[in-house]
Amino acid sequence: MVKKKPIHYVDNEKFLAAIIVFRDKVAAAKEEGKERPRVGNYIGECFMKIAVHLARNRNFTLYPYKEDMISDGIENCLQYIDNFDPNKFTDRKPNPFAYFTQIIYFAFLRRIEKEKKQLYTKYKVTEHAQSYSLNQTSHSHDGSSDHGTSARAGEWSQDYMHRFIGDFEESRRKKKEKTKKSKT
């Protein structure tokens, strides 16, 4: 029985060869004083495939801003393509697939953190606006108060919002403490 070679969505050998050719073109253009060449379609397709498949990972499937994560990952790959040096790997074979997967993975994490900061800001502003609104309605001129029904209607979302704000602020506090400990 002959063992079949597994079929991968990115052929690492072909991907490495394309990157080496691209690096040679960049070096030649730099030497001749010409404009830097564009990344080829095959390399771009590989970046796209890696990002899309990584976005399907269970860690990232539920995020509503997956397209932004994928775009950030591809952008980072294009930004750091010159940092991949196949000649640096003397003890093992160069693995551009793993290298660029890591770049995309960390781009995803940065996007998630950025979106959480924006959501925190949005929730914090909403929380302040609601507390201001509740203070205004409880001090209305006729002495009536209508905040009881509206507060019950949005109870679940407000609970979620308060938990999110608390968790976010707690994680920030822990990061600051960790940073202070590492500096001392």
PDB file of C-alpha atoms in Angstrom:
ATOM      1  CA  MET A   1       0.000   0.000   0.000  1.00  0.00           C
ATOM      2  CA  VAL A   2       1.432   3.338  -1.100  1.00  0.00           C
ATOM      3  CA  LYS A   3       1.006   6.179   1.346  1.00  0.00           C
ATOM      4  CA  LYS A   4      -0.625   9.186  -0.276  1.00  0.00           C
ATOM      5  CA  LYS A   5       0.876  12.591   0.301  1.00  0.00           C
ATOM      6  CA  PRO A   6      -1.674  14.741   2.176  1.00  0.00           C
ATOM      7  CA  ILE A   7      -3.205  17.560   0.185  1.00  0.00           C
ATOM      8  CA  HIS A   8      -2.832  20.932   1.884  1.00  0.00           C
ATOM      9  CA  TYR A   9      -4.506  24.174   0.923  1.00  0.00           C
ATOM     10  CA  VAL A  10      -1.069  25.843   0.705  1.00  0.00           C
ATOM     11  CA  ASP A  11       1.832  23.934  -0.824  1.00  0.00           C
ATOM     12  CA  ASN A  12       4.743  24.921   1.410  1.00  0.00           C
ATOM     13  CA  GLU A  13       7.402  24.022  -1.186  1.00  0.00           C
ATOM     14  CA  LYS A  14       5.766  26.084  -3.908  1.00  0.00           C
ATOM     15  CA  PHE A  15       5.083  28.918  -1.455  1.00  0.00           C
ATOM     16  CA  LEU A  16       8.745  28.975  -0.392  1.00  0.00           C
ATOM     17  CA  ALA A  17       9.908  28.974  -4.024  1.00  0.00           C
ATOM     18  CA  ALA A  18       7.593  31.895  -4.841  1.00  0.00           C
ATOM     19  CA  ILE A  19       8.894  33.884  -1.862  1.00  0.00           C
ATOM     20  CA  ILE A  20      12.511  33.231  -2.882  1.00  0.00           C
ATOM     21  CA  VAL A  21      11.765  34.426  -6.433  1.00  0.00           C
ATOM     22  CA  PHE A  22      10.035  37.516  -5.031  1.00  0.00           C
ATOM     23  CA  ARG A  23      12.974  38.277  -2.725  1.00  0.00           C
ATOM     24  CA  ASP A  24      15.350  37.986  -5.690  1.00  0.00           C
ATOM     25  CA  LYS A  25      13.204  40.414  -7.694  1.00  0.00           C
ATOM     26  CA  VAL A  26      13.163  42.872  -4.787  1.00  0.00           C
ATOM     27  CA  ALA A  27      16.959  42.658  -4.440  1.00  0.00           C
ATOM     28  CA  ALA A  28      17.458  43.152  -8.204  1.00  0.00           C
ATOM     29  CA  ALA A  29      15.093  46.149  -8.273  1.00  0.00           C
ATOM     30  CA  LYS A  30      16.842  47.696  -5.296  1.00  0.00           C
ATOM     31  CA  GLU A  31      20.247  47.184  -6.904  1.00  0.00           C
ATOM     32  CA  GLU A  32      19.093  48.774 -10.158  1.00  0.00           C
ATOM     33  CA  GLY A  33      17.344  51.621  -8.366  1.00  0.00           C
ATOM     34  CA  LYS A  34      13.959  50.622  -9.744  1.00  0.00           C
ATOM     35  CA  GLU A  35      10.582  50.586  -8.027  1.00  0.00           C
ATOM     36  CA  ARG A  36       9.926  47.711  -5.649  1.00  0.00           C
ATOM     37  CA  PRO A  37       7.984  44.936  -7.426  1.00  0.00           C
ATOM     38  CA  ARG A  38       4.520  43.934  -6.311  1.00  0.00           C
ATOM     39  CA  VAL A  39       3.875  40.682  -4.504  1.00  0.00           C
ATOM     40  CA  GLY A  40       2.733  38.046  -6.993  1.00  0.00           C
ATOM     41  CA  ASN A  41      -0.755  36.604  -7.188  1.00  0.00           C
ATOM     42  CA  TYR A  42       0.305  33.202  -5.894  1.00  0.00           C
ATOM     43  CA  ILE A  43       1.834  34.635  -2.722  1.00  0.00           C
ATOM     44  CA  GLY A  44      -1.244  36.822  -2.224  1.00  0.00           C
ATOM     45  CA  GLU A  45      -3.504  33.797  -2.675  1.00  0.00           C
ATOM     46  CA  CYS A  46      -1.466  31.890  -0.091  1.00  0.00           C
ATOM     47  CA  PHE A  47      -1.815  34.752   2.392  1.00  0.00           C
ATOM     48  CA  MET A  48      -5.550  34.834   1.711  1.00  0.00           C
ATOM     49  CA  LYS A  49      -5.963  31.073   2.132  1.00  0.00           C
ATOM     50  CA  ILE A  50      -4.002  31.034   5.382  1.00  0.00           C
ATOM     51  CA  ALA A  51      -6.020  33.936   6.808  1.00  0.00           C
ATOM     52  CA  VAL A  52      -9.399  32.525   5.757  1.00  0.00           C
ATOM     53  CA  HIS A  53      -8.614  29.063   7.109  1.00  0.00           C
ATOM     54  CA  LEU A  54      -7.288  30.476  10.376  1.00  0.00           C
ATOM     55  CA  ALA A  55     -10.460  32.564  10.726  1.00  0.00           C
ATOM     56  CA  ARG A  56     -12.436  29.296  10.576  1.00  0.00           C
ATOM     57  CA  ASN A  57     -10.566  28.083  13.649  1.00  0.00           C
ATOM     58  CA  ARG A  58     -12.857  27.642  16.621  1.00  0.00           C
ATOM     59  CA  ASN A  59     -11.045  30.456  18.457  1.00  0.00           C
ATOM     60  CA  PHE A  60     -12.167  32.992  15.858  1.00  0.00           C
ATOM     61  CA  THR A  61     -15.451  31.735  14.369  1.00  0.00           C
ATOM     62  CA  LEU A  62     -17.913  33.767  16.436  1.00  0.00           C
ATOM     63  CA  TYR A  63     -16.425  37.216  15.914  1.00  0.00           C
ATOM     64  CA  PRO A  64     -18.619  39.445  13.746  1.00  0.00           C
ATOM     65  CA  TYR A  65     -15.623  41.378  12.380  1.00  0.00           C
ATOM     66  CA  LYS A  66     -13.893  38.382  10.799  1.00  0.00           C
ATOM     67  CA  GLU A  67     -13.396  40.205   7.489  1.00  0.00           C
ATOM     68  CA  ASP A  68     -11.453  42.930   9.303  1.00  0.00           C
ATOM     69  CA  MET A  69      -9.336  40.277  11.005  1.00  0.00           C
ATOM     70  CA  ILE A  70      -8.562  38.634   7.661  1.00  0.00           C
ATOM     71  CA  SER A  71      -7.694  41.989   6.089  1.00  0.00           C
ATOM     72  CA  ASP A  72      -5.403  42.868   8.992  1.00  0.00           C
ATOM     73  CA  GLY A  73      -3.676  39.491   8.703  1.00  0.00           C
ATOM     74  CA  ILE A  74      -3.033  39.875   4.986  1.00  0.00           C
ATOM     75  CA  GLU A  75      -1.853  43.456   5.453  1.00  0.00           C
ATOM     76  CA  ASN A  76       0.615  42.330   8.137  1.00  0.00           C
ATOM     77  CA  CYS A  77       1.920  39.551   5.879  1.00  0.00           C
ATOM     78  CA  LEU A  78       2.579  42.062   3.112  1.00  0.00           C
ATOM     79  CA  GLN A  79       4.182  44.403   5.600  1.00  0.00           C
ATOM     80  CA  TYR A  80       6.554  41.764   7.006  1.00  0.00           C
ATOM     81  CA  ILE A  81       7.270  39.648   3.917  1.00  0.00           C
ATOM     82  CA  ASP A  82      10.795  41.063   3.739  1.00  0.00           C
ATOM     83  CA  ASN A  83      11.523  39.821   7.266  1.00  0.00           C
ATOM     84  CA  PHE A  84      11.163  36.192   6.162  1.00  0.00           C
ATOM     85  CA  ASP A  85      14.680  35.071   5.316  1.00  0.00           C
ATOM     86  CA  PRO A  86      14.891  31.502   3.989  1.00  0.00           C
ATOM     87  CA  ASN A  87      18.686  31.573   4.385  1.00  0.00           C
ATOM     88  CA  LYS A  88      18.379  32.068   8.148  1.00  0.00           C
ATOM     89  CA  PHE A  89      17.170  28.481   8.641  1.00  0.00           C
ATOM     90  CA  THR A  90      20.378  26.454   8.775  1.00  0.00           C
ATOM     91  CA  ASP A  91      19.294  23.634  11.081  1.00  0.00           C
ATOM     92  CA  ARG A  92      15.855  23.054   9.557  1.00  0.00           C
ATOM     93  CA  LYS A  93      13.883  23.644   6.408  1.00  0.00           C
ATOM     94  CA  PRO A  94      12.305  27.124   6.081  1.00  0.00           C
ATOM     95  CA  ASN A  95       8.570  27.061   6.727  1.00  0.00           C
ATOM     96  CA  PRO A  96       6.859  30.155   5.294  1.00  0.00           C
ATOM     97  CA  PHE A  97       3.435  28.675   6.034  1.00  0.00           C
ATOM     98  CA  ALA A  98       4.132  28.581   9.787  1.00  0.00           C
ATOM     99  CA  TYR A  99       5.833  31.992   9.739  1.00  0.00           C
ATOM    100  CA  PHE A 100       2.934  33.776   8.052  1.00  0.00           C
ATOM    101  CA  THR A 101       0.322  31.846  10.034  1.00  0.00           C
ATOM    102  CA  GLN A 102       1.881  33.286  13.198  1.00  0.00           C
ATOM    103  CA  ILE A 103       1.815  36.787  11.723  1.00  0.00           C
ATOM    104  CA  ILE A 104      -1.866  36.399  10.859  1.00  0.00           C
ATOM    105  CA  TYR A 105      -2.684  34.874  14.246  1.00  0.00           C
ATOM    106  CA  PHE A 106      -1.217  37.843  16.121  1.00  0.00           C
ATOM    107  CA  ALA A 107      -2.935  40.266  13.715  1.00  0.00           C
ATOM    108  CA  PHE A 108      -6.223  38.573  14.644  1.00  0.00           C
ATOM    109  CA  LEU A 109      -5.478  39.014  18.346  1.00  0.00           C
ATOM    110  CA  ARG A 110      -4.649  42.696  17.844  1.00  0.00           C
ATOM    111  CA  ARG A 111      -7.916  43.232  15.940  1.00  0.00           C
ATOM    112  CA  ILE A 112      -9.915  41.506  18.687  1.00  0.00           C
ATOM    113  CA  GLU A 113      -8.256  43.698  21.314  1.00  0.00           C
ATOM    114  CA  LYS A 114      -8.950  46.822  19.249  1.00  0.00           C
ATOM    115  CA  GLU A 115     -12.619  45.854  18.826  1.00  0.00           C
ATOM    116  CA  LYS A 116     -12.932  45.149  22.552  1.00  0.00           C
ATOM    117  CA  LYS A 117     -11.559  48.627  23.322  1.00  0.00           C
ATOM    118  CA  GLN A 118     -14.098  50.186  20.977  1.00  0.00           C
ATOM    119  CA  LEU A 119     -16.920  48.134  22.487  1.00  0.00           C
ATOM    120  CA  TYR A 120     -15.780  49.138  25.974  1.00  0.00           C
ATOM    121  CA  THR A 121     -15.863  52.805  24.982  1.00  0.00           C
ATOM    122  CA  LYS A 122     -19.305  52.384  23.437  1.00  0.00           C
ATOM    123  CA  TYR A 123     -20.663  50.626  26.523  1.00  0.00           C
ATOM    124  CA  LYS A 124     -19.100  53.141  28.889  1.00  0.00           C
ATOM    125  CA  VAL A 125     -20.674  56.052  26.993  1.00  0.00           C
ATOM    126  CA  THR A 126     -24.020  54.237  26.946  1.00  0.00           C
ATOM    127  CA  GLU A 127     -23.771  53.561  30.656  1.00  0.00           C
ATOM    128  CA  HIS A 128     -23.110  57.241  31.401  1.00  0.00           C
ATOM    129  CA  ALA A 129     -25.927  58.340  29.097  1.00  0.00           C
ATOM    130  CA  GLN A 130     -28.365  55.933  30.746  1.00  0.00           C
ATOM    131  CA  SER A 131     -27.429  57.037  34.244  1.00  0.00           C
ATOM    132  CA  TYR A 132     -27.833  60.667  33.183  1.00  0.00           C
ATOM    133  CA  SER A 133     -31.193  59.859  31.588  1.00  0.00           C
ATOM    134  CA  LEU A 134     -32.383  57.999  34.695  1.00  0.00           C
ATOM    135  CA  ASN A 135     -31.383  60.932  36.894  1.00  0.00           C
ATOM    136  CA  GLN A 136     -33.303  63.316  34.645  1.00  0.00           C
ATOM    137  CA  THR A 137     -36.496  61.193  34.571  1.00  0.00           C
ATOM    138  CA  SER A 138     -36.493  60.542  38.311  1.00  0.00           C
ATOM    139  CA  HIS A 139     -36.379  64.300  38.900  1.00  0.00           C
ATOM    140  CA  SER A 140     -39.141  65.167  36.438  1.00  0.00           C
ATOM    141  CA  HIS A 141     -41.467  68.044  37.161  1.00  0.00           C
ATOM    142  CA  ASP A 142     -44.639  66.040  37.722  1.00  0.00           C
ATOM    143  CA  GLY A 143     -42.984  63.629  40.136  1.00  0.00           C
ATOM    144  CA  SER A 144     -43.653  60.587  37.907  1.00  0.00           C
ATOM    145  CA  SER A 145     -40.981  58.094  36.996  1.00  0.00           C
ATOM    146  CA  ASP A 146     -40.987  55.902  33.890  1.00  0.00           C
ATOM    147  CA  HIS A 147     -37.572  54.310  34.238  1.00  0.00           C
ATOM    148  CA  GLY A 148     -38.977  51.110  35.804  1.00  0.00           C
ATOM    149  CA  THR A 149     -40.398  49.644  32.604  1.00  0.00           C
ATOM    150  CA  SER A 150     -37.537  50.710  30.369  1.00  0.00           C
ATOM    151  CA  ALA A 151     -34.974  49.324  32.832  1.00  0.00           C
ATOM    152  CA  ARG A 152     -36.690  45.914  32.862  1.00  0.00           C
ATOM    153  CA  ALA A 153     -36.883  45.785  29.072  1.00  0.00           C
ATOM    154  CA  GLY A 154     -33.136  46.250  28.682  1.00  0.00           C
ATOM    155  CA  GLU A 155     -32.151  44.322  31.802  1.00  0.00           C
ATOM    156  CA  TRP A 156     -30.315  41.524  29.993  1.00  0.00           C
ATOM    157  CA  SER A 157     -28.313  43.854  27.756  1.00  0.00           C
ATOM    158  CA  GLN A 158     -27.483  46.110  30.684  1.00  0.00           C
ATOM    159  CA  ASP A 159     -26.286  43.132  32.732  1.00  0.00           C
ATOM    160  CA  TYR A 160     -24.102  42.039  29.840  1.00  0.00           C
ATOM    161  CA  MET A 161     -22.809  45.557  29.355  1.00  0.00           C
ATOM    162  CA  HIS A 162     -21.923  45.938  33.047  1.00  0.00           C
ATOM    163  CA  ARG A 163     -20.193  42.532  33.108  1.00  0.00           C
ATOM    164  CA  PHE A 164     -18.244  43.387  29.961  1.00  0.00           C
ATOM    165  CA  ILE A 165     -17.138  46.738  31.415  1.00  0.00           C
ATOM    166  CA  GLY A 166     -16.123  45.098  34.705  1.00  0.00           C
ATOM    167  CA  ASP A 167     -14.217  42.292  32.977  1.00  0.00           C
ATOM    168  CA  PHE A 168     -12.469  44.713  30.635  1.00  0.00           C
ATOM    169  CA  GLU A 169     -11.415  47.024  33.463  1.00  0.00           C
ATOM    170  CA  GLU A 170     -10.237  44.043  35.536  1.00  0.00           C
ATOM    171  CA  SER A 171      -8.100  42.712  32.672  1.00  0.00           C
ATOM    172  CA  ARG A 172      -6.584  46.187  32.200  1.00  0.00           C
ATOM    173  CA  ARG A 173      -5.796  46.391  35.912  1.00  0.00           C
ATOM    174  CA  LYS A 174      -4.113  42.968  35.857  1.00  0.00           C
ATOM    175  CA  LYS A 175      -2.040  43.933  32.820  1.00  0.00           C
ATOM    176  CA  LYS A 176      -0.872  47.100  34.552  1.00  0.00           C
ATOM    177  CA  GLU A 177       0.097  45.153  37.674  1.00  0.00           C
ATOM    178  CA  LYS A 178       1.966  42.595  35.584  1.00  0.00           C
ATOM    179  CA  THR A 179       3.820  45.381  33.777  1.00  0.00           C
ATOM    180  CA  LYS A 180       4.769  47.043  37.073  1.00  0.00           C
ATOM    181  CA  LYS A 181       6.082  43.729  38.451  1.00  0.00           C
ATOM    182  CA  SER A 182       8.174  43.044  35.350  1.00  0.00           C
ATOM    183  CA  LYS A 183       9.743  46.535  35.502  1.00  0.00           C
ATOM    184  CA  THR A 184      10.852  46.116  39.120  1.00  0.00           C
TER     185      THR A 184
END
